[in-house]
Short mmCIF file of C-alpha atoms in Angstrom, two decimals:
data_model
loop_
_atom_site.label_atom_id
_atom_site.label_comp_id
_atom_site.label_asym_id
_atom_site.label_seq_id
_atom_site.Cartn_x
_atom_site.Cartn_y
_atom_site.Cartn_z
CA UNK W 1 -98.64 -50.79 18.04
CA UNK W 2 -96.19 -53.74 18.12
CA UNK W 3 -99.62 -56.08 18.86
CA UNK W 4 -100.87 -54.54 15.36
CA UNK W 5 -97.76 -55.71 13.38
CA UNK W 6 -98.66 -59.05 14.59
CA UNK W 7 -102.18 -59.52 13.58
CA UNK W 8 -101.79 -57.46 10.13
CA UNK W 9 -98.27 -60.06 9.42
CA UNK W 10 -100.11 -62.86 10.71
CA UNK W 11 -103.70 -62.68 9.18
CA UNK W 12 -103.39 -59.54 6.76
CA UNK W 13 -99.87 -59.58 5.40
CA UNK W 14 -100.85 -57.48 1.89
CA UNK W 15 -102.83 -54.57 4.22
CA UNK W 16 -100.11 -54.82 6.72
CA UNK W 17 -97.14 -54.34 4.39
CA UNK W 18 -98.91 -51.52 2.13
CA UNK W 19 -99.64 -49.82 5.91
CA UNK W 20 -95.71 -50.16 7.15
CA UNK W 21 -94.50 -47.97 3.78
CA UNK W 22 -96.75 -45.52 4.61
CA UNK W 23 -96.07 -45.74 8.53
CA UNK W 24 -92.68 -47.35 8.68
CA UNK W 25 -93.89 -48.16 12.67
CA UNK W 26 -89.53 -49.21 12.52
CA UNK W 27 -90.03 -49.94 16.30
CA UNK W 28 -92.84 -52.70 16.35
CA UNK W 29 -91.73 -54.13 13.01
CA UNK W 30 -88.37 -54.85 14.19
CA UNK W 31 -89.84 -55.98 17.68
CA UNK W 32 -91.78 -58.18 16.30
CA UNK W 33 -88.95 -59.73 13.92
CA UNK W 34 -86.62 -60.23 17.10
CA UNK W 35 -89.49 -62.03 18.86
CA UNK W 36 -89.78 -64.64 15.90
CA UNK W 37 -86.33 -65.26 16.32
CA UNK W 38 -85.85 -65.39 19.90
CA UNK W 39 -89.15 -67.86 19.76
CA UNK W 40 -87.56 -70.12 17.32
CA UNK W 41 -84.54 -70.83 19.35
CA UNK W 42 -86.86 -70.71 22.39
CA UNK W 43 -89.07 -73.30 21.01
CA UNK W 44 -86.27 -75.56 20.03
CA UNK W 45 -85.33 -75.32 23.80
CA UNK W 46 -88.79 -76.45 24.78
CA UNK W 47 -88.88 -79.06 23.24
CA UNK W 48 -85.69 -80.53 24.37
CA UNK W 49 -85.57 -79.74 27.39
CA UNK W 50 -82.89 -77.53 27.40
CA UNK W 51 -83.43 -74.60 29.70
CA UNK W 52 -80.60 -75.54 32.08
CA UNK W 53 -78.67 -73.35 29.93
CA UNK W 54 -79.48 -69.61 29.42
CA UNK W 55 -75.90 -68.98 28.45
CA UNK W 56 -76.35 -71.42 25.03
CA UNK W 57 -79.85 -69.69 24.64
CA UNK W 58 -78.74 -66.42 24.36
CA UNK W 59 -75.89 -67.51 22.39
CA UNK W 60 -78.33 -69.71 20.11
CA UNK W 61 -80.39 -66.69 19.80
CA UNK W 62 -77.97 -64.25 18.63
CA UNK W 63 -77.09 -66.83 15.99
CA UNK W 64 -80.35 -67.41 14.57
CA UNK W 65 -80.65 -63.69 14.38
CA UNK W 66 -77.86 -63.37 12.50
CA UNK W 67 -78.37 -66.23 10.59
CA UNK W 68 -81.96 -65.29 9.93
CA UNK W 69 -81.15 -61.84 8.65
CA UNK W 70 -78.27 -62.34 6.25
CA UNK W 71 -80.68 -65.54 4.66
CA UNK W 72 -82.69 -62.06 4.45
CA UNK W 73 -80.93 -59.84 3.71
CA UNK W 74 -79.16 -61.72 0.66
CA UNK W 75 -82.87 -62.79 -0.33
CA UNK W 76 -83.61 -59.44 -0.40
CA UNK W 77 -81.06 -58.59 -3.36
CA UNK W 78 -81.95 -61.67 -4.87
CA UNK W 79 -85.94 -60.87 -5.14
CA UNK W 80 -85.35 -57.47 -6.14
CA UNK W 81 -82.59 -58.56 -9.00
CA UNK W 82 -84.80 -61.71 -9.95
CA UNK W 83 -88.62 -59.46 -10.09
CA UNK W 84 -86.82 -56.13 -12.02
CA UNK W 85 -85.66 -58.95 -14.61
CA UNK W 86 -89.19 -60.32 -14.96
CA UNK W 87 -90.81 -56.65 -15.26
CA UNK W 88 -91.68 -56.16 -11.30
CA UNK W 89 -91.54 -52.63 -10.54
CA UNK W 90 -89.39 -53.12 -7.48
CA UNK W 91 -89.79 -50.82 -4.52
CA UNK W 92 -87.12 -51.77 -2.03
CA UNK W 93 -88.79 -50.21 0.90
CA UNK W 94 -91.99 -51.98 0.73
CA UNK W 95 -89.78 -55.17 -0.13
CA UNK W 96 -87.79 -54.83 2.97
CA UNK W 97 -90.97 -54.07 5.32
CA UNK W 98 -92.55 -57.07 3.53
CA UNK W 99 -89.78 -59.57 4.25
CA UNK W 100 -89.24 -57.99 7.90
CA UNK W 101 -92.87 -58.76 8.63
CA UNK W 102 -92.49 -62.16 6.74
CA UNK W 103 -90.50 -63.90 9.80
CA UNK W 104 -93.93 -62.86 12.18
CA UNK W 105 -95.31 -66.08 11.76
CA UNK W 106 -92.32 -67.59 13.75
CA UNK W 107 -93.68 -66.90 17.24
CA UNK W 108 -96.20 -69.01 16.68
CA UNK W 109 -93.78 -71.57 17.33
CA UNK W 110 -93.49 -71.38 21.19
CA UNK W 111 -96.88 -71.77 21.74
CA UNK W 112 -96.73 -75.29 19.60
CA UNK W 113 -94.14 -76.11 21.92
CA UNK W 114 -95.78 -75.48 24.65
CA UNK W 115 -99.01 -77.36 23.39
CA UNK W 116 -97.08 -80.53 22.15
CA UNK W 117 -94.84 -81.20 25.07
CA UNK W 118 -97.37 -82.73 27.13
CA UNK W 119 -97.08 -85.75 24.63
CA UNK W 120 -93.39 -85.85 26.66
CA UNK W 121 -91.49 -88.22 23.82
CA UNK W 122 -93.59 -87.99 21.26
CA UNK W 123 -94.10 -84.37 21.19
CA UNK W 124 -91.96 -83.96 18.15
CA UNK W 125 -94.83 -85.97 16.33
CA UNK W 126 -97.36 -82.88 16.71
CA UNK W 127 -94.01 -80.19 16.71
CA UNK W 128 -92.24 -80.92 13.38
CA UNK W 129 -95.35 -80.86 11.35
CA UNK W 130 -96.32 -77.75 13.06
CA UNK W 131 -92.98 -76.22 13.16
CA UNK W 132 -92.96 -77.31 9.12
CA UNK W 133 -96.58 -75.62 8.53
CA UNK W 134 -95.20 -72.11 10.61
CA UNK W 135 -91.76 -72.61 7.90
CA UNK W 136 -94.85 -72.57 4.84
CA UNK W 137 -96.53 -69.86 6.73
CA UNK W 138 -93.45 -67.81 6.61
CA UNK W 139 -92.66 -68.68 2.84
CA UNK W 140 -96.13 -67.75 2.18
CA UNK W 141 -95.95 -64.43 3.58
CA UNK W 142 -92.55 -63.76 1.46
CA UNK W 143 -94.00 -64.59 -1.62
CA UNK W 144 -97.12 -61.71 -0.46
CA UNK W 145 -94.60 -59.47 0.01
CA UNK W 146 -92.33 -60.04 -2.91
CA UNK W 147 -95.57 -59.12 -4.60
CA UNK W 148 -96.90 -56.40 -3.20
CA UNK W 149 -93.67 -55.00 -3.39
CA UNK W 150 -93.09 -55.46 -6.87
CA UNK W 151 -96.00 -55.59 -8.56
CA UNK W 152 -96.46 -58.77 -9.83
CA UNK W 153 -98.71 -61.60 -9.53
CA UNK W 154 -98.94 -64.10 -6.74
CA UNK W 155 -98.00 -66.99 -9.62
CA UNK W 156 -95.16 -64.50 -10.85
CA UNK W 157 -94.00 -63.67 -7.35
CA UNK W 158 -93.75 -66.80 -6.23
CA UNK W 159 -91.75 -67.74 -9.54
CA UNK W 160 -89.35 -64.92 -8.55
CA UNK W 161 -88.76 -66.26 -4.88
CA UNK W 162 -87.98 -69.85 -6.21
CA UNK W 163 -85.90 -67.98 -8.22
CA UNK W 164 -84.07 -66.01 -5.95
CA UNK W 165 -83.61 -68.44 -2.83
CA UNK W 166 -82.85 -71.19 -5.62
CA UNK W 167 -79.57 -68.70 -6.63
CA UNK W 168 -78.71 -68.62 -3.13
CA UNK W 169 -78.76 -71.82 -2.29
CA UNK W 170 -76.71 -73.08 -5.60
CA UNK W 171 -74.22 -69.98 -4.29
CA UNK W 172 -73.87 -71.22 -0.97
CA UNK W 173 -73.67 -74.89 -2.33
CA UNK W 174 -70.56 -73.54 -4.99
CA UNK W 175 -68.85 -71.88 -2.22
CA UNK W 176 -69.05 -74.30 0.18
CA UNK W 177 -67.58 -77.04 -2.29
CA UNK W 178 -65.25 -74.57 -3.93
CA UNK W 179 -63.70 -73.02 -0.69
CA UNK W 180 -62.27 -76.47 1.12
CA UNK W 181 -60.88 -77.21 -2.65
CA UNK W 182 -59.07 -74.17 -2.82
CA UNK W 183 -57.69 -74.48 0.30
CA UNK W 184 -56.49 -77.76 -0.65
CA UNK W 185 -54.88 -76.58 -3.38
CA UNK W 186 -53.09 -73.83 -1.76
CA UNK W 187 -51.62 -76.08 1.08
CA UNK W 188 -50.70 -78.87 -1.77
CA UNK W 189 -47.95 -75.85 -3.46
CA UNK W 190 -46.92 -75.07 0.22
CA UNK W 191 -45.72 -79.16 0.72
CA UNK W 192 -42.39 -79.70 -0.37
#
């Protein structure tokens, strides 16, 4: 089962997502998304060298999980907010088994390691634009899902993902300026 979440995200993301709402196969879908991440960290590892240390892998790993699922999980408000106010019909299950199924594309990326490090130095010169093709891949995928999800068009959809992960990011940006300034401010009326 898990091997058919794989081809339908990789090759056939539309028939694949419009097969998980009716299926919701929750085991191989969510196998599948902690392989991408595990093979992203993995990958990173290959490439550098790095396998001395399964202690900072596993640590790595459980940080790009995290890391990869709040980026989804806030993008996932975000796209449904963003494609209800430009008339999507949003269904939030097919959105969520869309963007689940979005991160597939990711294992790809061990492989690419695997493949470039006979180069030994200048592996990163066939990695990064590989690594930066799988990153498309994945955006690609997201901007299927958004929608098949909400019924929109591929030009809309992919207006309401800019959208959405351009909100984020401008969030993330405010906060991360705003926070150290507050802080600042609260320690400058605590000095005498």
């Amino acid at each position: 089962m898990i091997h058919q979440a794989f081809a339908g995200a990789l090759f056939e993301p539309r028939r694949q997502i419009a097969r998980s709402v009716k299926e919701q196969p929750l085991a191989s879908v969510l196998g599948a998304y902690l392989l991408a991440g595990i093979s992203w960290v993995l990958s990173d590892f290959l490439i550098h060298t790095k396998l001395q240390a399964p202690i900072s892998l596993a640590l790595d790993t459980l940080v790009y999980l995290v890391l990869l699922t709040t980026t989804f999980g806030l993008g996932m408000m975000l796209l449904h907010f963003f494609a209800e106010l430009l008339g999507g019909e949003s269904d939030l299950n097919a959105l969520f088994w869309g963007i689940t199924q979005s991160a597939t594309p990711l294992v790809l990326l061990v492989p690419l390691a695997l493949a470039s490090q006979w180069l030994g130095t200048m592996s990163g010169t066939v990695y990064l634009p590989g690594k930066l093709a799988i990153f498309l891949w994945v955006l690609a995928c997201q901007v299927v899902a958004v929608s098949e999800a909400c019924g929109l068009s591929v030009a809309r959809s992919t207006y309401v993902f800019f959208l959405a992960y351009g909100a984020g990011l401008i969030g993330f940006l405010t906060l991360a300026t705003l926070t150290p300034l507050a802080m600042l401010a609260k320690i400058s009326l605590l000095a005498p």
